[in-house]
Amino acid sequence: MNHPAPPASVRRPVPAELLEALKAAFGERVSTSDAVRAHHGRDESPFDPQLPDAVVFARSTEDVQTAVKLCGQYNVPIIPYGNGSSLEGHLLAVEGGVSIDLSEMNQVLSIAAEDLTATVQAGVSRKALNEALRDTGLFFPIDPGADASIGGMSATRASGTNAVRYGTMRENVLGLTVVLADGRIVKTGTRARKSSAGYDLTRLFVGSEGTLGVITEITVRIYPQPEAVSAAVCTFPSMGAAVKSVIETIQLGVPIARVEFVDSLAIRAINRHSNLTLPESPTLFFEFHGTEAGVKEQAETVQQITADNAGSGFEWATRPEDRSRLWNARHSAYFAMLQLKPGCRAVTTDVCVPISRLAECVVETEQDLKGSPLPCPIVGHVGDGNFHVAMLIDPAKPEEFEEAERLNRRIVERALRMDGTCTGEHGVGLHKMGFLIDEHGADAIDAMRAIKHALDPRNLMNPGKIFSYTA
Amino acid sequence: MNHPAPPASVRRPVPAELLEALKAAFGERVSTSDAVRAHHGRDESPFDPQLPDAVVFARSTEDVQTAVKLCGQYNVPIIPYGNGSSLEGHLLAVEGGVSIDLSEMNQVLSIAAEDLTATVQAGVSRKALNEALRDTGLFFPIDPGADASIGGMSATRASGTNAVRYGTMRENVLGLTVVLADGRIVKTGTRARKSSAGYDLTRLFVGSEGTLGVITEITVRIYPQPEAVSAAVCTFPSMGAAVKSVIETIQLGVPIARVEFVDSLAIRAINRHSNLTLPESPTLFFEFHGTEAGVKEQAETVQQITADNAGSGFEWATRPEDRSRLWNARHSAYFAMLQLKPGCRAVTTDVCVPISRLAECVVETEQDLKGSPLPCPIVGHVGDGNFHVAMLIDPAKPEEFEEAERLNRRIVERALRMDGTCTGEHGVGLHKMGFLIDEHGADAIDAMRAIKHALDPRNLMNPGKIFSYTA
């Protein structure tokens, strides 16, 4: 198991002619200013920024095509940019090149209420889509926390708190418009809910992190807003008891919409942050969607299960203000955790394991963390077996980043031993290229590389990410 | 729009040395007998059989690897064979070669009840898996009608009547073991419920119809058996009224497990077959899964919706014997339809459209069918927008096959105009290669072809299917 630092960047030359051609094509919508480049050469990862040579602000698929073709003429890399919220260095211009900013592609192109589909340009954020859906009685459930763009969420195969019920971007993207490395525009999928028509190009581009093409339009599934929503919270004496409750809930077929785990340290952070006195124990937050009678029945069933597993303080609520109060702790967890260590930055792990191994995985992880000088609260999408350790480091201290990397390595190694994955929802980017080989084996990575070579033979599309272009 | 006949087969030479080598490796488990080859050179499609040169009965992934490597040495095609129930010519040895029969790979390798996953060898049929699950309180919902192998269902991205609630093989395969064209064994995916770790090879092989590798093991999702099941049936004055009821049901968030449409002609067939007097009108069959209270509430909601849409004769039942009686008509539909024309064979269409277009699509299709001499009853997985016209032809009359092809062409053209797909669940095989280009466009097919070339540069894996290897 090895996890090398990102490969040293070898920036490719960006000829003045390319910049001239981009300016001729895009006018004010291309920038080489330091400020704009700096904004586009970073993301929410702990890596130092690496700046693109220019940024193009695209407004249409044809704009993207123009930029891709021009870059191709000069063998210059292309890095798609949505809202800048990715976590693993996806946006860094490690070989230089042109960042294509899609944030001005912010049109909701169509909403088909009868079909429960919406088609959006890639720069539409999940909140903007939900704003557009507000009066239709429908919603888009995928919620990765940040107000990410739908294009970026597709590219990283994002999910979040609702995935236990509604799935991830993998299950919720029906079709895509993609500009390929050679500038051709392909449409994958249709608006049919299912299809057996040839290779699943849609699922190939979902999660490809910009390395196979630029996603410019996305058709997603949308859902009826539930008639009723209820929320519950419950405290447990141990992680094992909490996870056992979730397993039994799922095995009984209770269609929970969300179930989130917060560990004792994160609760302590929340208590400090919000001046609360929650029991500093492993805690589960539930949300139920359904009919009035249905959510009541779900909550009662879960209350019984948690009681059988030594859960205490079970509270549930249906009125929006009461639900907000119950979930407030979960919602404020991220900022509360950051305040455990003023000035810190969070380096976040993202393993996902079969739920039968989750308690063991978290408990062993907690043992690792106890021996570390870093504060490391844990939150988890427990219904999926996915949890995040937020390792709080002082960005001025390289040794703390090294310590976080050491912990992350141990956590990933453990997850892989348990038949899990190094990344449940954040993607590989620069950060997990070594782990990817450990997870899938060199032959599977070779197959991925062969696909990359076939679709992007000059390695123009977001080079240096996911796996090495050369074996 | 063109739909050529399958390309004339150019059989590749199969040297005697290969057959010797296969016999040395597999002994009795390789056959060149006419009977065995004839059994493996056909499927449930209307095409004339095209026989493989030999059949190998594999018992392990390593057996498959051995056979693939030997065939590769002699440039001989490989055709994976599960239970022989595919519908579009997938199994025909159009370029000759070796059929690898996986039916003896029939072990359920593991059942993880807490994780709701099962891992099976590719030859395990869906009924055999459900038999193995019987005492666990869990089940595998994907039901394409035939007792297909899980490997074959993965390869064709199968679904069936439960897809509206549980999804298709696309959503329910977590990971695969695949033997690639060069004999390497790769494992895709893990047992984690979700992952963002690199390209989605799992989804690439699901639906690849044996053209990228031989699937030998599959990890699938399994589900808790619902506490309660109820069924309902209802008759409508028109297809439009029936579909409107389904749209409103889904928009209200009622989690129907199954909703099947049967048209007037199919009901007439069922009445004759089973000596019944059902109203010969468009009919919907519903199934609800949930708690006792939940399925009651679902049925009441649907009853109200159907009444508002001029539905009549709504009946519902929860006792197994009563449910069976209600669904008996749907279950017997296929054989009843065949008896409309003694000695016939059914050529089946498989389009899938956005549900908002489904009524229009079926009504226009019925107009086409009225002008045809062939009896053409219709059944549909209406919650998905997927329906099948069973065109009953006399296999001795080529002109009837031609007429069926003409109708199919019109139906597919219409579905594509409505942003649908030429195949919702049967796959492309030999039959829909022309339609695939119409559906996705030449550039998307080029991308598929580039992937095929990258992973199978000598076109060994089930050649001649899905798209032409040369542009």
PDB file of N, CA, C and O in Angstrom, chain A residues 298-339:
ATOM      1  N   GLN A 298     -42.990   4.812  10.821  1.00  0.00           N
ATOM      2  CA  GLN A 298     -41.538   4.647  10.723  1.00  0.00           C
ATOM      3  C   GLN A 298     -40.848   5.065  12.019  1.00  0.00           C
ATOM      4  O   GLN A 298     -39.977   4.363  12.533  1.00  0.00           O
ATOM      5  N   ALA A 299     -41.258   6.215  12.538  1.00  0.00           N
ATOM      6  CA  ALA A 299     -40.613   6.712  13.757  1.00  0.00           C
ATOM      7  C   ALA A 299     -40.863   5.763  14.925  1.00  0.00           C
ATOM      8  O   ALA A 299     -39.957   5.487  15.727  1.00  0.00           O
ATOM      9  N   GLU A 300     -42.073   5.235  15.014  1.00  0.00           N
ATOM     10  CA  GLU A 300     -42.381   4.312  16.115  1.00  0.00           C
ATOM     11  C   GLU A 300     -41.550   3.040  16.015  1.00  0.00           C
ATOM     12  O   GLU A 300     -41.042   2.526  17.017  1.00  0.00           O
ATOM     13  N   THR A 301     -41.434   2.546  14.787  1.00  0.00           N
ATOM     14  CA  THR A 301     -40.619   1.339  14.598  1.00  0.00           C
ATOM     15  C   THR A 301     -39.172   1.600  14.996  1.00  0.00           C
ATOM     16  O   THR A 301     -38.540   0.798  15.703  1.00  0.00           O
ATOM     17  N   VAL A 302     -38.634   2.719  14.560  1.00  0.00           N
ATOM     18  CA  VAL A 302     -37.236   3.032  14.871  1.00  0.00           C
ATOM     19  C   VAL A 302     -37.063   3.279  16.371  1.00  0.00           C
ATOM     20  O   VAL A 302     -36.063   2.864  16.966  1.00  0.00           O
ATOM     21  N   GLN A 303     -38.038   3.904  16.989  1.00  0.00           N
ATOM     22  CA  GLN A 303     -37.936   4.123  18.440  1.00  0.00           C
ATOM     23  C   GLN A 303     -37.832   2.789  19.171  1.00  0.00           C
ATOM     24  O   GLN A 303     -37.010   2.619  20.079  1.00  0.00           O
ATOM     25  N   GLN A 304     -38.643   1.834  18.749  1.00  0.00           N
ATOM     26  CA  GLN A 304     -38.599   0.514  19.379  1.00  0.00           C
ATOM     27  C   GLN A 304     -37.226  -0.136  19.175  1.00  0.00           C
ATOM     28  O   GLN A 304     -36.636  -0.695  20.098  1.00  0.00           O
ATOM     29  N   ILE A 305     -36.723  -0.044  17.935  1.00  0.00           N
ATOM     30  CA  ILE A 305     -35.420  -0.653  17.630  1.00  0.00           C
ATOM     31  C   ILE A 305     -34.310   0.003  18.447  1.00  0.00           C
ATOM     32  O   ILE A 305     -33.455  -0.677  19.018  1.00  0.00           O
ATOM     33  N   THR A 306     -34.325   1.321  18.524  1.00  0.00           N
ATOM     34  CA  THR A 306     -33.258   1.988  19.278  1.00  0.00           C
ATOM     35  C   THR A 306     -33.361   1.643  20.761  1.00  0.00           C
ATOM     36  O   THR A 306     -32.338   1.435  21.421  1.00  0.00           O
ATOM     37  N   ALA A 307     -34.587   1.530  21.278  1.00  0.00           N
ATOM     38  CA  ALA A 307     -34.753   1.159  22.694  1.00  0.00           C
ATOM     39  C   ALA A 307     -34.174  -0.233  22.939  1.00  0.00           C
ATOM     40  O   ALA A 307     -33.512  -0.480  23.960  1.00  0.00           O
ATOM     41  N   ASP A 308     -34.391  -1.133  22.011  1.00  0.00           N
ATOM     42  CA  ASP A 308     -33.850  -2.490  22.152  1.00  0.00           C
ATOM     43  C   ASP A 308     -32.328  -2.509  22.078  1.00  0.00           C
ATOM     44  O   ASP A 308     -31.698  -3.510  22.424  1.00  0.00           O
ATOM     45  N   ASN A 309     -31.745  -1.437  21.565  1.00  0.00           N
ATOM     46  CA  ASN A 309     -30.291  -1.369  21.442  1.00  0.00           C
ATOM     47  C   ASN A 309     -29.684  -0.322  22.380  1.00  0.00           C
ATOM     48  O   ASN A 309     -28.638   0.252  22.083  1.00  0.00           O
ATOM     49  N   ALA A 310     -30.372  -0.097  23.508  1.00  0.00           N
ATOM     50  CA  ALA A 310     -29.846   0.771  24.570  1.00  0.00           C
ATOM     51  C   ALA A 310     -29.776   2.237  24.163  1.00  0.00           C
ATOM     52  O   ALA A 310     -29.054   3.025  24.768  1.00  0.00           O
ATOM     53  N   GLY A 311     -30.516   2.594  23.117  1.00  0.00           N
ATOM     54  CA  GLY A 311     -30.610   4.006  22.762  1.00  0.00           C
ATOM     55  C   GLY A 311     -31.391   4.758  23.832  1.00  0.00           C
ATOM     56  O   GLY A 311     -32.267   4.192  24.480  1.00  0.00           O
ATOM     57  N   SER A 312     -31.076   6.025  24.003  1.00  0.00           N
ATOM     58  CA  SER A 312     -31.799   6.793  25.012  1.00  0.00           C
ATOM     59  C   SER A 312     -32.087   8.185  24.493  1.00  0.00           C
ATOM     60  O   SER A 312     -31.465   8.651  23.528  1.00  0.00           O
ATOM     61  N   GLY A 313     -33.049   8.822  25.126  1.00  0.00           N
ATOM     62  CA  GLY A 313     -33.375  10.199  24.768  1.00  0.00           C
ATOM     63  C   GLY A 313     -33.977  10.327  23.390  1.00  0.00           C
ATOM     64  O   GLY A 313     -33.838  11.362  22.743  1.00  0.00           O
ATOM     65  N   PHE A 314     -34.670   9.246  22.906  1.00  0.00           N
ATOM     66  CA  PHE A 314     -35.261   9.315  21.574  1.00  0.00           C
ATOM     67  C   PHE A 314     -36.293  10.440  21.537  1.00  0.00           C
ATOM     68  O   PHE A 314     -37.227  10.478  22.316  1.00  0.00           O
ATOM     69  N   GLU A 315     -36.089  11.350  20.611  1.00  0.00           N
ATOM     70  CA  GLU A 315     -37.050  12.434  20.405  1.00  0.00           C
ATOM     71  C   GLU A 315     -37.429  12.433  18.945  1.00  0.00           C
ATOM     72  O   GLU A 315     -36.568  12.242  18.085  1.00  0.00           O
ATOM     73  N   TRP A 316     -38.680  12.685  18.646  1.00  0.00           N
ATOM     74  CA  TRP A 316     -39.016  12.870  17.247  1.00  0.00           C
ATOM     75  C   TRP A 316     -40.036  13.972  17.064  1.00  0.00           C
ATOM     76  O   TRP A 316     -40.729  14.360  18.010  1.00  0.00           O
ATOM     77  N   ALA A 317     -40.062  14.505  15.858  1.00  0.00           N
ATOM     78  CA  ALA A 317     -40.851  15.703  15.618  1.00  0.00           C
ATOM     79  C   ALA A 317     -41.246  15.773  14.160  1.00  0.00           C
ATOM     80  O   ALA A 317     -40.509  15.306  13.286  1.00  0.00           O
ATOM     81  N   THR A 318     -42.419  16.346  13.910  1.00  0.00           N
ATOM     82  CA  THR A 318     -42.865  16.509  12.525  1.00  0.00           C
ATOM     83  C   THR A 318     -42.967  17.978  12.119  1.00  0.00           C
ATOM     84  O   THR A 318     -42.829  18.284  10.945  1.00  0.00           O
ATOM     85  N   ARG A 319     -43.214  18.874  13.068  1.00  0.00           N
ATOM     86  CA  ARG A 319     -43.340  20.287  12.686  1.00  0.00           C
ATOM     87  C   ARG A 319     -41.967  20.807  12.243  1.00  0.00           C
ATOM     88  O   ARG A 319     -40.952  20.502  12.865  1.00  0.00           O
ATOM     89  N   PRO A 320     -41.946  21.597  11.162  1.00  0.00           N
ATOM     90  CA  PRO A 320     -40.656  22.042  10.622  1.00  0.00           C
ATOM     91  C   PRO A 320     -39.747  22.665  11.678  1.00  0.00           C
ATOM     92  O   PRO A 320     -38.550  22.364  11.714  1.00  0.00           O
ATOM     93  N   GLU A 321     -40.301  23.502  12.560  1.00  0.00           N
ATOM     94  CA  GLU A 321     -39.428  24.178  13.525  1.00  0.00           C
ATOM     95  C   GLU A 321     -38.847  23.172  14.514  1.00  0.00           C
ATOM     96  O   GLU A 321     -37.691  23.291  14.952  1.00  0.00           O
ATOM     97  N   ASP A 322     -39.625  22.145  14.861  1.00  0.00           N
ATOM     98  CA  ASP A 322     -39.121  21.131  15.794  1.00  0.00           C
ATOM     99  C   ASP A 322     -38.091  20.226  15.109  1.00  0.00           C
ATOM    100  O   ASP A 322     -37.097  19.828  15.715  1.00  0.00           O
ATOM    101  N   ARG A 323     -38.345  19.920  13.853  1.00  0.00           N
ATOM    102  CA  ARG A 323     -37.359  19.124  13.104  1.00  0.00           C
ATOM    103  C   ARG A 323     -36.040  19.875  13.014  1.00  0.00           C
ATOM    104  O   ARG A 323     -34.969  19.297  13.188  1.00  0.00           O
ATOM    105  N   SER A 324     -36.135  21.159  12.719  1.00  0.00           N
ATOM    106  CA  SER A 324     -34.911  21.960  12.618  1.00  0.00           C
ATOM    107  C   SER A 324     -34.139  21.922  13.922  1.00  0.00           C
ATOM    108  O   SER A 324     -32.913  21.813  13.931  1.00  0.00           O
ATOM    109  N   ARG A 325     -34.861  22.034  15.031  1.00  0.00           N
ATOM    110  CA  ARG A 325     -34.180  22.021  16.331  1.00  0.00           C
ATOM    111  C   ARG A 325     -33.431  20.701  16.514  1.00  0.00           C
ATOM    112  O   ARG A 325     -32.260  20.674  16.888  1.00  0.00           O
ATOM    113  N   LEU A 326     -34.104  19.590  16.189  1.00  0.00           N
ATOM    114  CA  LEU A 326     -33.460  18.284  16.375  1.00  0.00           C
ATOM    115  C   LEU A 326     -32.231  18.136  15.483  1.00  0.00           C
ATOM    116  O   LEU A 326     -31.216  17.583  15.894  1.00  0.00           O
ATOM    117  N   TRP A 327     -32.359  18.601  14.228  1.00  0.00           N
ATOM    118  CA  TRP A 327     -31.256  18.410  13.287  1.00  0.00           C
ATOM    119  C   TRP A 327     -30.220  19.517  13.357  1.00  0.00           C
ATOM    120  O   TRP A 327     -29.204  19.460  12.681  1.00  0.00           O
ATOM    121  N   ASN A 328     -30.484  20.527  14.156  1.00  0.00           N
ATOM    122  CA  ASN A 328     -29.567  21.668  14.218  1.00  0.00           C
ATOM    123  C   ASN A 328     -28.142  21.216  14.527  1.00  0.00           C
ATOM    124  O   ASN A 328     -27.174  21.687  13.929  1.00  0.00           O
ATOM    125  N   ALA A 329     -28.037  20.275  15.466  1.00  0.00           N
ATOM    126  CA  ALA A 329     -26.709  19.799  15.852  1.00  0.00           C
ATOM    127  C   ALA A 329     -25.978  19.205  14.645  1.00  0.00           C
ATOM    128  O   ALA A 329     -24.801  19.497  14.399  1.00  0.00           O
ATOM    129  N   ARG A 330     -26.694  18.379  13.878  1.00  0.00           N
ATOM    130  CA  ARG A 330     -26.053  17.782  12.699  1.00  0.00           C
ATOM    131  C   ARG A 330     -25.671  18.850  11.677  1.00  0.00           C
ATOM    132  O   ARG A 330     -24.584  18.823  11.116  1.00  0.00           O
ATOM    133  N   HIS A 331     -26.575  19.776  11.467  1.00  0.00           N
ATOM    134  CA  HIS A 331     -26.318  20.779  10.435  1.00  0.00           C
ATOM    135  C   HIS A 331     -25.158  21.700  10.799  1.00  0.00           C
ATOM    136  O   HIS A 331     -24.446  22.171   9.923  1.00  0.00           O
ATOM    137  N   SER A 332     -24.969  21.930  12.075  1.00  0.00           N
ATOM    138  CA  SER A 332     -23.897  22.846  12.476  1.00  0.00           C
ATOM    139  C   SER A 332     -22.586  22.106  12.729  1.00  0.00           C
ATOM    140  O   SER A 332     -21.585  22.715  13.113  1.00  0.00           O
ATOM    141  N   ALA A 333     -22.586  20.783  12.514  1.00  0.00           N
ATOM    142  CA  ALA A 333     -21.427  19.982  12.923  1.00  0.00           C
ATOM    143  C   ALA A 333     -20.128  20.461  12.272  1.00  0.00           C
ATOM    144  O   ALA A 333     -19.096  20.580  12.934  1.00  0.00           O
ATOM    145  N   TYR A 334     -20.180  20.763  10.973  1.00  0.00           N
ATOM    146  CA  TYR A 334     -18.931  21.066  10.278  1.00  0.00           C
ATOM    147  C   TYR A 334     -18.261  22.316  10.862  1.00  0.00           C
ATOM    148  O   TYR A 334     -17.075  22.285  11.210  1.00  0.00           O
ATOM    149  N   PHE A 335     -19.038  23.377  11.001  1.00  0.00           N
ATOM    150  CA  PHE A 335     -18.431  24.612  11.519  1.00  0.00           C
ATOM    151  C   PHE A 335     -18.080  24.478  12.999  1.00  0.00           C
ATOM    152  O   PHE A 335     -17.066  24.994  13.455  1.00  0.00           O
ATOM    153  N   ALA A 336     -18.902  23.732  13.722  1.00  0.00           N
ATOM    154  CA  ALA A 336     -18.592  23.503  15.137  1.00  0.00           C
ATOM    155  C   ALA A 336     -17.265  22.756  15.275  1.00  0.00           C
ATOM    156  O   ALA A 336     -16.424  23.081  16.114  1.00  0.00           O
ATOM    157  N   MET A 337     -17.067  21.767  14.433  1.00  0.00           N
ATOM    158  CA  MET A 337     -15.829  20.982  14.495  1.00  0.00           C
ATOM    159  C   MET A 337     -14.617  21.854  14.202  1.00  0.00           C
ATOM    160  O   MET A 337     -13.587  21.747  14.870  1.00  0.00           O
ATOM    161  N   LEU A 338     -14.732  22.718  13.197  1.00  0.00           N
ATOM    162  CA  LEU A 338     -13.601  23.587  12.855  1.00  0.00           C
ATOM    163  C   LEU A 338     -13.206  24.455  14.047  1.00  0.00           C
ATOM    164  O   LEU A 338     -12.032  24.779  14.229  1.00  0.00           O
ATOM    165  N   GLN A 339     -14.182  24.798  14.885  1.00  0.00           N
ATOM    166  CA  GLN A 339     -13.881  25.667  16.027  1.00  0.00           C
ATOM    167  C   GLN A 339     -13.196  24.932  17.177  1.00  0.00           C
ATOM    168  O   GLN A 339     -12.799  25.547  18.152  1.00  0.00           O
TER     169      GLN A 339
END
